[in-house]
Short mmCIF file of C-alpha atoms in Angstrom, two decimals:
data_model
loop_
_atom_site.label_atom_id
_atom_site.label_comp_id
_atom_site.label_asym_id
_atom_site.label_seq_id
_atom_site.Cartn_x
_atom_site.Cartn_y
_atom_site.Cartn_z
CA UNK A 90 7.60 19.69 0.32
CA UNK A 91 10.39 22.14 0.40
CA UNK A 92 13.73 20.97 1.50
CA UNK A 93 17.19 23.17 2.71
CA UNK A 94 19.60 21.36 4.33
CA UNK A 95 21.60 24.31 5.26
CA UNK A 96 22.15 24.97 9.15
CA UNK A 97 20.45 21.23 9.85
CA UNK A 98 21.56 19.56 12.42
CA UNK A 99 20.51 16.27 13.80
CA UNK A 100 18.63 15.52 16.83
CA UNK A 101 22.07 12.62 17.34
CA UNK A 102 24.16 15.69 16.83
CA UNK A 103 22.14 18.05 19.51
CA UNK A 104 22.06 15.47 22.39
CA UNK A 105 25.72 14.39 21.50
CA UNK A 106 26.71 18.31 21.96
CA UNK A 107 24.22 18.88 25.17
CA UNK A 108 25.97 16.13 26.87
CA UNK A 109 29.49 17.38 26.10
CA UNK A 110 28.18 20.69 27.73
CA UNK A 111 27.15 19.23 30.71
CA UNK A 112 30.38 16.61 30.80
CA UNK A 113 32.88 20.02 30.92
CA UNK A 114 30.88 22.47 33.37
CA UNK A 115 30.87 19.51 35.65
CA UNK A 116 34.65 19.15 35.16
CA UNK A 117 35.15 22.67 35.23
CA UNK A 118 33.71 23.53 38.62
CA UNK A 119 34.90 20.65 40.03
CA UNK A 120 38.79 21.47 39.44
CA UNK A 121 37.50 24.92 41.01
CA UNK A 122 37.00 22.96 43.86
CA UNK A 123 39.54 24.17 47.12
CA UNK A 124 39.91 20.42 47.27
CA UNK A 125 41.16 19.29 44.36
CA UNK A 126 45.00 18.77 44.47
CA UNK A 127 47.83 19.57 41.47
CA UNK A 128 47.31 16.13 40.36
CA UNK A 129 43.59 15.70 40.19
CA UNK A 130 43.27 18.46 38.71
CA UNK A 131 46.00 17.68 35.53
CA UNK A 132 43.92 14.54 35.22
CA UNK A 133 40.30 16.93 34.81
CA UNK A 134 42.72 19.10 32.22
CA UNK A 135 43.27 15.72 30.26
CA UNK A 136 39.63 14.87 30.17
CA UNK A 137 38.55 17.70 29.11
CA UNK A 138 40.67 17.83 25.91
CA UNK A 139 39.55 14.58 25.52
CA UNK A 140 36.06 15.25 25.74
CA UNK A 141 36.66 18.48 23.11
CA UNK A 142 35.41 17.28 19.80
CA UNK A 143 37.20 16.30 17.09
CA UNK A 144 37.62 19.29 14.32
CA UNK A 145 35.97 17.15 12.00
CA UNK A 146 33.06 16.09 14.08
CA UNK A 147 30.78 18.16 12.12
CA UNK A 148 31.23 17.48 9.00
CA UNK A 149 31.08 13.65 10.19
CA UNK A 150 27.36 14.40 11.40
CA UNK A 151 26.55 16.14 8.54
CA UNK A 152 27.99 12.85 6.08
CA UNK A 153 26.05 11.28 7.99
CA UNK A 154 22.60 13.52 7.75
CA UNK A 155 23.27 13.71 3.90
CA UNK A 156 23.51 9.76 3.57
CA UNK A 157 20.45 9.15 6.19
CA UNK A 158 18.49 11.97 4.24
CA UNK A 159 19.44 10.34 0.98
CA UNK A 160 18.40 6.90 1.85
CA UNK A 161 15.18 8.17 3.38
CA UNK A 162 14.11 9.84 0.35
CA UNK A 163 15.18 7.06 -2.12
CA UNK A 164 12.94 4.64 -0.12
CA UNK A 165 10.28 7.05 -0.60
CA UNK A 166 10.60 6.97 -4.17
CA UNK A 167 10.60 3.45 -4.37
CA UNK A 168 7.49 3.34 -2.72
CA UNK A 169 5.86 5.76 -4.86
CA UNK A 170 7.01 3.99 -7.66
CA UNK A 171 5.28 0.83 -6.98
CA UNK A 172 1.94 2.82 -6.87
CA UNK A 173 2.42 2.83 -10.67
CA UNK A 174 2.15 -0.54 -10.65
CA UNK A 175 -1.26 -0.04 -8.41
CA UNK A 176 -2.37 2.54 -11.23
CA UNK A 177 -1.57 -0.30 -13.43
CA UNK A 178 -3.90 -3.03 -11.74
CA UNK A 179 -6.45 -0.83 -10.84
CA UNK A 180 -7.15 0.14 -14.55
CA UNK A 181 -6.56 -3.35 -16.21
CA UNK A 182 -9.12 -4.88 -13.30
CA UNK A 183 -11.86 -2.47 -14.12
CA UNK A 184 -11.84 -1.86 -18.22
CA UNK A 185 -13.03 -4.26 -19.98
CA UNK A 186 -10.82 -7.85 -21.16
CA UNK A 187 -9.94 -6.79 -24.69
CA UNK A 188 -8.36 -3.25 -22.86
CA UNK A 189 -6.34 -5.02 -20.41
CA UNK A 190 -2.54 -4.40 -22.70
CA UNK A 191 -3.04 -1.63 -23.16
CA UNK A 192 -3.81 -0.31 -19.66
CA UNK A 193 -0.62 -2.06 -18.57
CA UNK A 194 1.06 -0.12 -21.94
CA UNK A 195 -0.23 3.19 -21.13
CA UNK A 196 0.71 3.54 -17.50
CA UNK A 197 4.60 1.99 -18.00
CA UNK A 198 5.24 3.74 -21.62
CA UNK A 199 3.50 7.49 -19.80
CA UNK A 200 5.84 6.72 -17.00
CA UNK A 201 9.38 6.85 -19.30
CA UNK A 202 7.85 9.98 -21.28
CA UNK A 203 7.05 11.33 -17.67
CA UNK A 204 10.92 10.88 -16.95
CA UNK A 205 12.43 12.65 -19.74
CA UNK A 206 9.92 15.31 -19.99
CA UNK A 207 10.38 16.22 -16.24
CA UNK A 208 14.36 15.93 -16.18
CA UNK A 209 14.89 18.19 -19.06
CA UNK A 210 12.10 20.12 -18.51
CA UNK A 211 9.82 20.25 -15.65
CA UNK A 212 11.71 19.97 -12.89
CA UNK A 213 14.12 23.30 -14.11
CA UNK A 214 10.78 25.36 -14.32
CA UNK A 215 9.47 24.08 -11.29
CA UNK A 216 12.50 24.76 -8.56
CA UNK A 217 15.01 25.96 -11.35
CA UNK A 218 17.46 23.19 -11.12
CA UNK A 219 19.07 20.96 -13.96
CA UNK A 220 21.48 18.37 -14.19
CA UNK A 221 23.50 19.56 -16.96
CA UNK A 222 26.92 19.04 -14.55
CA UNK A 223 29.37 16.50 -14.36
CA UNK A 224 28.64 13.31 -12.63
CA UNK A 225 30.78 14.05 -9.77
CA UNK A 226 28.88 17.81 -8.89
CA UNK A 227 26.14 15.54 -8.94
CA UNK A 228 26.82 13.08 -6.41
CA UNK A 229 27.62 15.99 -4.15
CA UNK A 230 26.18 14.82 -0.24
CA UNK A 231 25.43 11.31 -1.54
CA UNK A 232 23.20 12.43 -5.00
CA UNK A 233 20.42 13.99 -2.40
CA UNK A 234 19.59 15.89 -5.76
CA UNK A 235 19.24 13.49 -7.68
CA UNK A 236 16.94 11.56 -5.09
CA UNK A 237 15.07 14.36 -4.85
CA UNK A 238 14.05 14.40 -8.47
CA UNK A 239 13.35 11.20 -8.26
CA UNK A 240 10.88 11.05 -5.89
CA UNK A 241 9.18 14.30 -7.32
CA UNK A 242 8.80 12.31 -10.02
CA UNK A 243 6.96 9.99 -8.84
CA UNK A 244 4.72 12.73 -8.19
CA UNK A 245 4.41 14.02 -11.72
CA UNK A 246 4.05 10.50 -13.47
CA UNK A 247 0.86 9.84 -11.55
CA UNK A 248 -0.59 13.10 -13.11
CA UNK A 249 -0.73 10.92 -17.06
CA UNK A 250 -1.34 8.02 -14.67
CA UNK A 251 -4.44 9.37 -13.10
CA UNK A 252 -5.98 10.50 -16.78
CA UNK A 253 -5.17 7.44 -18.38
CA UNK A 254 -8.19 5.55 -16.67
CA UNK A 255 -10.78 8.27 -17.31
CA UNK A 256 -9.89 8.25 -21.50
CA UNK A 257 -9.53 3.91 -21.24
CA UNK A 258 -10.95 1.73 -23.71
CA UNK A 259 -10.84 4.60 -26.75
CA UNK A 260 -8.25 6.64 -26.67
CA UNK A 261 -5.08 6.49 -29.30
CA UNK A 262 -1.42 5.91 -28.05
CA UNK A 263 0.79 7.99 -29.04
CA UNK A 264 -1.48 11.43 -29.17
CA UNK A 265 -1.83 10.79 -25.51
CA UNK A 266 1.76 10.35 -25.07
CA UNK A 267 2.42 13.80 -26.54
CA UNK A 268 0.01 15.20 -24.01
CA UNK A 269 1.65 13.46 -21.21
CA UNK A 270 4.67 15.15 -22.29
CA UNK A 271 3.59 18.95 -22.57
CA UNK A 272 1.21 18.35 -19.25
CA UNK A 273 4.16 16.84 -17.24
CA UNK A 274 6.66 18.84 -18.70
CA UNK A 275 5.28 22.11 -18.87
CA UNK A 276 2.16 22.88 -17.50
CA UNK A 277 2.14 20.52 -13.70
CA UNK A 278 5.51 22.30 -12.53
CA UNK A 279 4.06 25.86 -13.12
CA UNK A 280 1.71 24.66 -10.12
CA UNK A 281 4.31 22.74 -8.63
CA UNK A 282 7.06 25.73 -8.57
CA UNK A 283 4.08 28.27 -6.99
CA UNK A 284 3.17 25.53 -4.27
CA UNK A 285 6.19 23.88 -3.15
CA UNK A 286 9.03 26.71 -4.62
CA UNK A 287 7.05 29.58 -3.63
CA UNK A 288 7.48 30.74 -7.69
CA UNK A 289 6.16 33.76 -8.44
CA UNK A 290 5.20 34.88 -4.94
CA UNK A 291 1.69 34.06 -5.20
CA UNK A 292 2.52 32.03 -1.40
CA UNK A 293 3.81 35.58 -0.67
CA UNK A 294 0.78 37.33 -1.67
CA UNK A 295 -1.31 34.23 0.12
CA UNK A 296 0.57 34.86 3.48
CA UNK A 297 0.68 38.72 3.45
CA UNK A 298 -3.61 38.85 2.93
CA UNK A 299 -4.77 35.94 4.99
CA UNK A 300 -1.92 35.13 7.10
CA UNK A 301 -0.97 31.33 6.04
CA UNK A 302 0.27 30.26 2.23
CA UNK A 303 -1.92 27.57 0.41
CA UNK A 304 -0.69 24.56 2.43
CA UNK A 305 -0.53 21.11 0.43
CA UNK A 306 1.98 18.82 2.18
CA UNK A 307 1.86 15.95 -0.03
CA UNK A 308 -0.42 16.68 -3.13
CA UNK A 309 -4.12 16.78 -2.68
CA UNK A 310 -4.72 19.74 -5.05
CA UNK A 311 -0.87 19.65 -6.86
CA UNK A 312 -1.53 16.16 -7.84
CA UNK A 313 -4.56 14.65 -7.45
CA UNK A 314 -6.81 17.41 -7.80
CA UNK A 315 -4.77 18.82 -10.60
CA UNK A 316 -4.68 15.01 -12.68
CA UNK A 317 -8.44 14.38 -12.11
CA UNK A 318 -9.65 17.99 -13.35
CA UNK A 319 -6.48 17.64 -16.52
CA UNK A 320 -8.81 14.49 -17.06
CA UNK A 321 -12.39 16.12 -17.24
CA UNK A 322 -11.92 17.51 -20.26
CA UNK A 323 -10.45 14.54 -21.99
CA UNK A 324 -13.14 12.52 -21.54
CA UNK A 325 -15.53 15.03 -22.39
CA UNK A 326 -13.50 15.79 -25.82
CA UNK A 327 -13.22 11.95 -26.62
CA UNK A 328 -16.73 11.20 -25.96
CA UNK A 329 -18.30 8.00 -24.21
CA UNK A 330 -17.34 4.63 -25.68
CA UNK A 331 -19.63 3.01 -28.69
CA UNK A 332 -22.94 1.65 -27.11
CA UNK A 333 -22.63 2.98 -23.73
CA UNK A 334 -25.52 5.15 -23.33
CA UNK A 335 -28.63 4.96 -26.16
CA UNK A 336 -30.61 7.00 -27.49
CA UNK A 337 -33.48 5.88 -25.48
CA UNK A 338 -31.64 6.43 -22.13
CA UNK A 339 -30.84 3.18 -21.59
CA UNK A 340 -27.07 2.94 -20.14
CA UNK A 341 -25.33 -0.36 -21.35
CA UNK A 342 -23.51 -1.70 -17.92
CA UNK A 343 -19.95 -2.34 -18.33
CA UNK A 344 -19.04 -4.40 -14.78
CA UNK A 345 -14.94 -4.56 -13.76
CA UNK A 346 -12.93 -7.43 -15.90
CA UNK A 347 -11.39 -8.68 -13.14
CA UNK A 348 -12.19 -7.79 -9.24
CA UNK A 349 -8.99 -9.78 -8.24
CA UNK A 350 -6.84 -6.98 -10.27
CA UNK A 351 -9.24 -4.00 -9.04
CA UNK A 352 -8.82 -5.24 -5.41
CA UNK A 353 -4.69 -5.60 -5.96
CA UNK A 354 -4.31 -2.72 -7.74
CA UNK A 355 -6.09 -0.27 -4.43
CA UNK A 356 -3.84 -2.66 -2.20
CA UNK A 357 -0.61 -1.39 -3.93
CA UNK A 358 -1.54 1.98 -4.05
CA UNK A 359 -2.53 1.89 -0.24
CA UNK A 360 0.33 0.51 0.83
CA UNK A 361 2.27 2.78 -1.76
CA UNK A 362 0.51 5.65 -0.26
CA UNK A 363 2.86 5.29 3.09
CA UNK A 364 5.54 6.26 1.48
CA UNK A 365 3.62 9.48 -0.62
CA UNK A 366 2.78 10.93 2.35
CA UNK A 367 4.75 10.21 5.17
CA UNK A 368 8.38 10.42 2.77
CA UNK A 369 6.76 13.79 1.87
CA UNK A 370 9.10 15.25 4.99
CA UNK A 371 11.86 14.61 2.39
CA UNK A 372 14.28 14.54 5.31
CA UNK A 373 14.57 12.19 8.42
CA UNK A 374 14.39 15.21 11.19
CA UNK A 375 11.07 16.21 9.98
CA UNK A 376 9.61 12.60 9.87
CA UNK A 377 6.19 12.65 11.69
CA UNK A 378 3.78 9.77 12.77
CA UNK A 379 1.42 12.18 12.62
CA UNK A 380 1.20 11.69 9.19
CA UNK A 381 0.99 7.72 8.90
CA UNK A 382 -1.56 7.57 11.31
CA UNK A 383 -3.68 10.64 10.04
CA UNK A 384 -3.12 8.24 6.49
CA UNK A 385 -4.47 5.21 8.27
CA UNK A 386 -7.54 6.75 9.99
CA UNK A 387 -8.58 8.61 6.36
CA UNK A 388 -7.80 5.37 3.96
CA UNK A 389 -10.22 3.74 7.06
CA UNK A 390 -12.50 6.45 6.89
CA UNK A 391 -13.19 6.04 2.81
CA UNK A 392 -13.49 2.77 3.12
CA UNK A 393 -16.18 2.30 5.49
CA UNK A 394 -17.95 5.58 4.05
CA UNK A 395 -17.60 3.67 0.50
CA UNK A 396 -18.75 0.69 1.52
CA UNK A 397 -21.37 1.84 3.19
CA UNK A 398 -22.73 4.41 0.69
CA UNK A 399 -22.26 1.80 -1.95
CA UNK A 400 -24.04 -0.83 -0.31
CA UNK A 401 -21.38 -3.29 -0.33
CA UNK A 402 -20.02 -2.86 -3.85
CA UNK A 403 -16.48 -4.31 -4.20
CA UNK A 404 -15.63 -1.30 -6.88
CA UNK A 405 -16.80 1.67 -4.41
CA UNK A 406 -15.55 -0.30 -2.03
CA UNK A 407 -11.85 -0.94 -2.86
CA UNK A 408 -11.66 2.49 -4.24
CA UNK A 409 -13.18 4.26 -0.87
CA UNK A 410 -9.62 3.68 0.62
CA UNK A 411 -7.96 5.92 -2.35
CA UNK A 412 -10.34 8.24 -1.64
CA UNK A 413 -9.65 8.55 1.88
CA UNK A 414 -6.09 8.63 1.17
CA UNK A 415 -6.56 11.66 -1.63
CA UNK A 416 -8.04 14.11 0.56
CA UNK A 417 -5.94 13.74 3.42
CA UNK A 418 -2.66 14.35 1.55
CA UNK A 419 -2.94 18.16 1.90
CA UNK A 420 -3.30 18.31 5.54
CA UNK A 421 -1.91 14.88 6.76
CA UNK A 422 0.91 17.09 8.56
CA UNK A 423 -1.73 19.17 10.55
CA UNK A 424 -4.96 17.36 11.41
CA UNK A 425 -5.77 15.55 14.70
CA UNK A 426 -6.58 12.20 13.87
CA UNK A 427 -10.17 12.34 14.21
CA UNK A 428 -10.39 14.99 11.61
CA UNK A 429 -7.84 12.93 9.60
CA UNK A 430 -11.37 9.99 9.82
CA UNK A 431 -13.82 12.43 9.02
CA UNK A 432 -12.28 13.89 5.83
CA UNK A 433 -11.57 10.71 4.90
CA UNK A 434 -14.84 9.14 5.35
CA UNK A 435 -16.48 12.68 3.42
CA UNK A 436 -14.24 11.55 0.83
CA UNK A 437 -15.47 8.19 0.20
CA UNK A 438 -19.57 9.00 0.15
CA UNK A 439 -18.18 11.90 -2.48
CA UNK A 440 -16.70 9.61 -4.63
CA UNK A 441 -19.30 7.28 -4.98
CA UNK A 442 -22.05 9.67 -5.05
CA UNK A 443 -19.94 11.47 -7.63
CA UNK A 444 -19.18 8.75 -9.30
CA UNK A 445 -22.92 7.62 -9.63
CA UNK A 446 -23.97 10.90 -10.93
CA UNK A 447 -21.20 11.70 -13.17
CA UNK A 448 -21.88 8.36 -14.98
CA UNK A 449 -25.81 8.00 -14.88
CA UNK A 450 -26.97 11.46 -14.91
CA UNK A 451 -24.74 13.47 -16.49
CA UNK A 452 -23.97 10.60 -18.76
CA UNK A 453 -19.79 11.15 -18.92
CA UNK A 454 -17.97 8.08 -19.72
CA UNK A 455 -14.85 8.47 -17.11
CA UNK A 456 -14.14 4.75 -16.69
CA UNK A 457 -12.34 4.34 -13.49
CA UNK A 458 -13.74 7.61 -11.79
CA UNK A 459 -10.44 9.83 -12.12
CA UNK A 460 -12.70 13.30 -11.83
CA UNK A 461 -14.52 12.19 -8.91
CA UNK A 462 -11.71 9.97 -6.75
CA UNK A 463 -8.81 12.94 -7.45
CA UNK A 464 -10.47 15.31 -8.98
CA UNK A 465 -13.43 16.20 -6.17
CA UNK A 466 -11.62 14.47 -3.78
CA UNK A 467 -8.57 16.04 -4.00
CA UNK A 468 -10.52 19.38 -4.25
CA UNK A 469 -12.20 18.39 -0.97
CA UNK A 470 -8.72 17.77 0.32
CA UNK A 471 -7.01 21.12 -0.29
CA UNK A 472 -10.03 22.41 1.51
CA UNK A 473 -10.51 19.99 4.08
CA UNK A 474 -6.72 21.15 5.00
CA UNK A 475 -8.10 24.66 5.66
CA UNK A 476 -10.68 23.41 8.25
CA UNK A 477 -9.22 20.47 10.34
CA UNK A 478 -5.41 22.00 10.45
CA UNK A 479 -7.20 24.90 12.45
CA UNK A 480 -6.16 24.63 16.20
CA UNK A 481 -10.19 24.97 17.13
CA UNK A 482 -10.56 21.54 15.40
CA UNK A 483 -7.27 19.94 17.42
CA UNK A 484 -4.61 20.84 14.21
CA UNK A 485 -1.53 22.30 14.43
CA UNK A 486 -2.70 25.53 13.13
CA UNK A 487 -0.63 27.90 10.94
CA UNK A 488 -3.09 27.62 8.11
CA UNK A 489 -6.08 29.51 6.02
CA UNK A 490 -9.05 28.61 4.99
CA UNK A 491 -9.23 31.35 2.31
CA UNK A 492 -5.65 30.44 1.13
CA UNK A 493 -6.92 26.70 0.84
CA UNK A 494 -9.81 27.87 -1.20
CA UNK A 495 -7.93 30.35 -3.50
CA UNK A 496 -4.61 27.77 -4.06
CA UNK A 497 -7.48 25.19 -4.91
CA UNK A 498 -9.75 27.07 -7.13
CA UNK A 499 -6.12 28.09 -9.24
CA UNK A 500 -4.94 24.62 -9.53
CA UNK A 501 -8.63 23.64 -10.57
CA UNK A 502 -8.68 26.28 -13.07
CA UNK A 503 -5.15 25.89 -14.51
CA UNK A 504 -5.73 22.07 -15.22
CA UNK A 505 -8.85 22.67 -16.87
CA UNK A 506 -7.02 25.62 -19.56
CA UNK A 507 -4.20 24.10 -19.86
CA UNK A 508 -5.90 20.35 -20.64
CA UNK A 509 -8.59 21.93 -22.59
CA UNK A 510 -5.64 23.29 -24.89
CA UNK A 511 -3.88 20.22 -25.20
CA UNK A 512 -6.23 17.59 -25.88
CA UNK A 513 -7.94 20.27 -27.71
CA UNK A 514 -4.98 20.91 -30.10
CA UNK A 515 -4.41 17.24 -30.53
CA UNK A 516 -8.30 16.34 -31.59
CA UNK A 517 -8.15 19.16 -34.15
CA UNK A 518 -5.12 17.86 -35.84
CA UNK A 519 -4.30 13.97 -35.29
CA UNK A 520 -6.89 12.96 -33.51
CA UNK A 521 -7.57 11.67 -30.10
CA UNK A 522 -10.29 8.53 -30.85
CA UNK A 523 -9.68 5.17 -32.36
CA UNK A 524 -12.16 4.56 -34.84
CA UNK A 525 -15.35 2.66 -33.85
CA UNK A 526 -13.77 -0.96 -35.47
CA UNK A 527 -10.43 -0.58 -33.70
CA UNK A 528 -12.70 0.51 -30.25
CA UNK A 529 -15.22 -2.54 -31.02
CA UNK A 530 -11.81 -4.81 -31.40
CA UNK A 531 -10.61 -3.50 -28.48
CA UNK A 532 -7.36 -1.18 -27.81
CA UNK A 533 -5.54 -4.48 -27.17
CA UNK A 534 -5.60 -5.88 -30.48
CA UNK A 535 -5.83 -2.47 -32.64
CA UNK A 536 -2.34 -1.09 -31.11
CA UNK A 537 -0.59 -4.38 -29.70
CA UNK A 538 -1.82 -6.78 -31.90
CA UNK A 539 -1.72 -9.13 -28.87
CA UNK A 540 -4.49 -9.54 -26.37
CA UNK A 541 -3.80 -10.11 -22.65
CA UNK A 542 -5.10 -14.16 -23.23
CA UNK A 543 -4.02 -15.39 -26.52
CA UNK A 544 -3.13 -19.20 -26.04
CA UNK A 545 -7.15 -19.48 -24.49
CA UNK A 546 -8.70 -17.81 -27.05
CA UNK A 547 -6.51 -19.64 -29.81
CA UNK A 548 -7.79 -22.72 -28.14
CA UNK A 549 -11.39 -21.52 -27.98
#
């Protein structure tokens, strides 16, 4: 995820400069030639100043780097961006109808607190750069900085985005907004600046035991893994909703409002997904196919596994593709494509196998499955990484299994102390619960005082 434009040059800019090469030692030992007469060889003299290049060919190709770089990057972000909107979908198909505002609230209103937090805050601790400078330092080689923070934050939105649909249907507003702003703001870019800014030199350490730093190129542990285990204990500190499991083990069944919504909201993110992994390169030179098609073959892998191990279940379906997608962000830049299938198809029997057990035997109340779709499988990811990035398995190589494990069990560990703390702090003082009228009127009506269908159920 690291980016230094410094010494880059362009592939344009290498074949461009090979050619010249060629073009004058040609010319040159032809006007060696016995046979070449005083005229013919004034002519070669004139071609080859011609053929010089211009003194300001460089910084022409490197205008033009900057602006190709910058573009790239911004598309990136835009694609990201739209996964909100998936996040969005995805949460307002599954809760139930009188949740469905406030799902679409939660995920735009997290998103601006994301922003700020990150710009004045995050983003400094994580790769110790602010914007505090006048506009014009900042749109130094086309705002690339600026891009750049963009599309990082993309990155740290989806962490409030991710724990948003484990805590639906119950949770207050604006206590979770103050946890999306220390979480996002203080406690993602500490894992952030170790993985991706080699802060601290724990990747130092890493590389100097086992020979390879934790490797994570687009955010199977940083992000997912990190938002699904900052979501664990959230859920288990608010509790399941009213009259979802009794006393006498019965376990009230609360289907997906809307399958339509569920199904769109896992098509955006998909498709969204392109642009999280492959835009990871964060420059145009290191662009790699490899990673869109080792995205395809794992999004194809969870979905069959899903659909398969959930026996044709349109929710463990349409969520076996995230799945996929989630563990192969670590290692999308290393795997063969058949590894990219198989950790992608582990991925989706793990989430709904999870996902089973997490609700119906260990009776926790995560709604859309955040702990076991990032959480485990973005665990399974980092680790994954480790395994099918090793040249024996037909990856690139250059990776450890042990660093995997360690940079894995940290993130893992950090998420849960640093969530624990938060959600923790805010229970013991304003609360994190509506109260069980406002959670039997539904979220949409106790903190919007609108529900998502008003003119039907006026009429009704």
């Amino acid at each position: 995820m690291r980016c230094d434009l410094t010494g880059q040059r362009t592939n344009i800019e290498r074949i461009a400069s090979d050619a010249d090469n060629r073009h004058c030692t040609n010319l040159n030992r032809h006007a060696q030639s016995p046979r070449c007469s005083d005229a013919e060889c004034a002519n070669l003299a004139r071609n080859l100043q011609i053929r010089r290049p211009f003194p300001n060919d460089r910084s022409i190709m490197q205008a033009l780097q900057s602006g190709t770089d910058t573009l790239f990057l911004l598309l990136g972000a835009a694609m990201v961006l739209a996964m909100h909107a998936g996040f969005a979908f995805l949460e307002l198909g599954t809760v139930r109808r009188e949740n469905q505002v406030n799902a679409l609230m939660k995920i735009l209103v997290d998103f601006a607190v994301s922003t700020l937090a990150y710009f004045f805050i995050g983003y400094n601790i994580a790769y110790g750069v602010q914007f505090m400078h006048s506009a014009d330092i900042l749109a130094e080689h086309n705002g690339y900085a600026l891009v750049r923070f963009f599309f990082l934050l993309t990155f740290a939105a989806a962490i409030p985005a991710i724990v948003s649909g484990g805590i639906a249907e119950r949770s207050k507003f604006n206590p979770q907004l103050f946890a999306t702003c220390v979480i996002v703001g203080f406690i993602y870019p500490l894992l952030e600046g170790v993985a991706w800014n080699d802060r601290f030199g724990i990747q130092g350490w890493l590389t100097h035991v086992f020979g390879a730093p934790f490797h994570d190129f687009a955010g199977s542990v940083v992000v997912h893994a990190f938002g699904g285990w900052v979501a664990l204990p959230a859920v288990l500190l608010l509790g399941p909703r009213h009259g979802r499991y009794h006393k006498d083990g019965r376990i009230a069944a609360h289907p997906p409002s809307s399958i339509p919504f569920l199904a769109l909201g896992a098509w955006v993110l998909a498709v969204g997904w392109f642009g999280f992994n492959v835009m990871s390169a964060q420059t145009v030179d290191k662009i790699s196919g490899l990673v869109a098609v080792n995205s395809l073959m794992a999004m194809v892998g969870g979905t069959l596994a899903a659909w398969f191990a959930g026996r044709n279940d349109p929710g463990f379906t349409y969520n076996g593709p995230l799945a996929g997608l989630v563990a192969v962000c670590a290692g999308s830049d290393l795997m063969h494509p058949l590894g990219a299938l198989i950790a992608g198809a582990v991925a989706g029997v793990l989430f709904v196998q999870m996902f089973t057990c997490v609700q119906n035997r260990w009776r926790i109340d995560d709604v859309l499955g955040v702990w076991p779709l990032h959480g485990m499988c973005g665990a399974w990811g980092g680790i994954a990484a480790g395994i099918f990035g090793q040249k024996a398995f037909g990856g690139i190589g250059g990776v450890s299994i042990w660093s995997q494990v360690i940079g894995t069990v940290g993130a893992v560990a950090l998420a849960l102390a640093g969530s624990a703390a938060v959600y923790g702090a805010i229970k013991l003082t304003v609360g994190l619960r509506l109260d069980r009228e406002e959670e039997f009127n539904g979220a949409d009506l106790a903190i919007h005082r609108i529900s998502s269908t008003p003119d039907r159920e006026m009429a009704g």
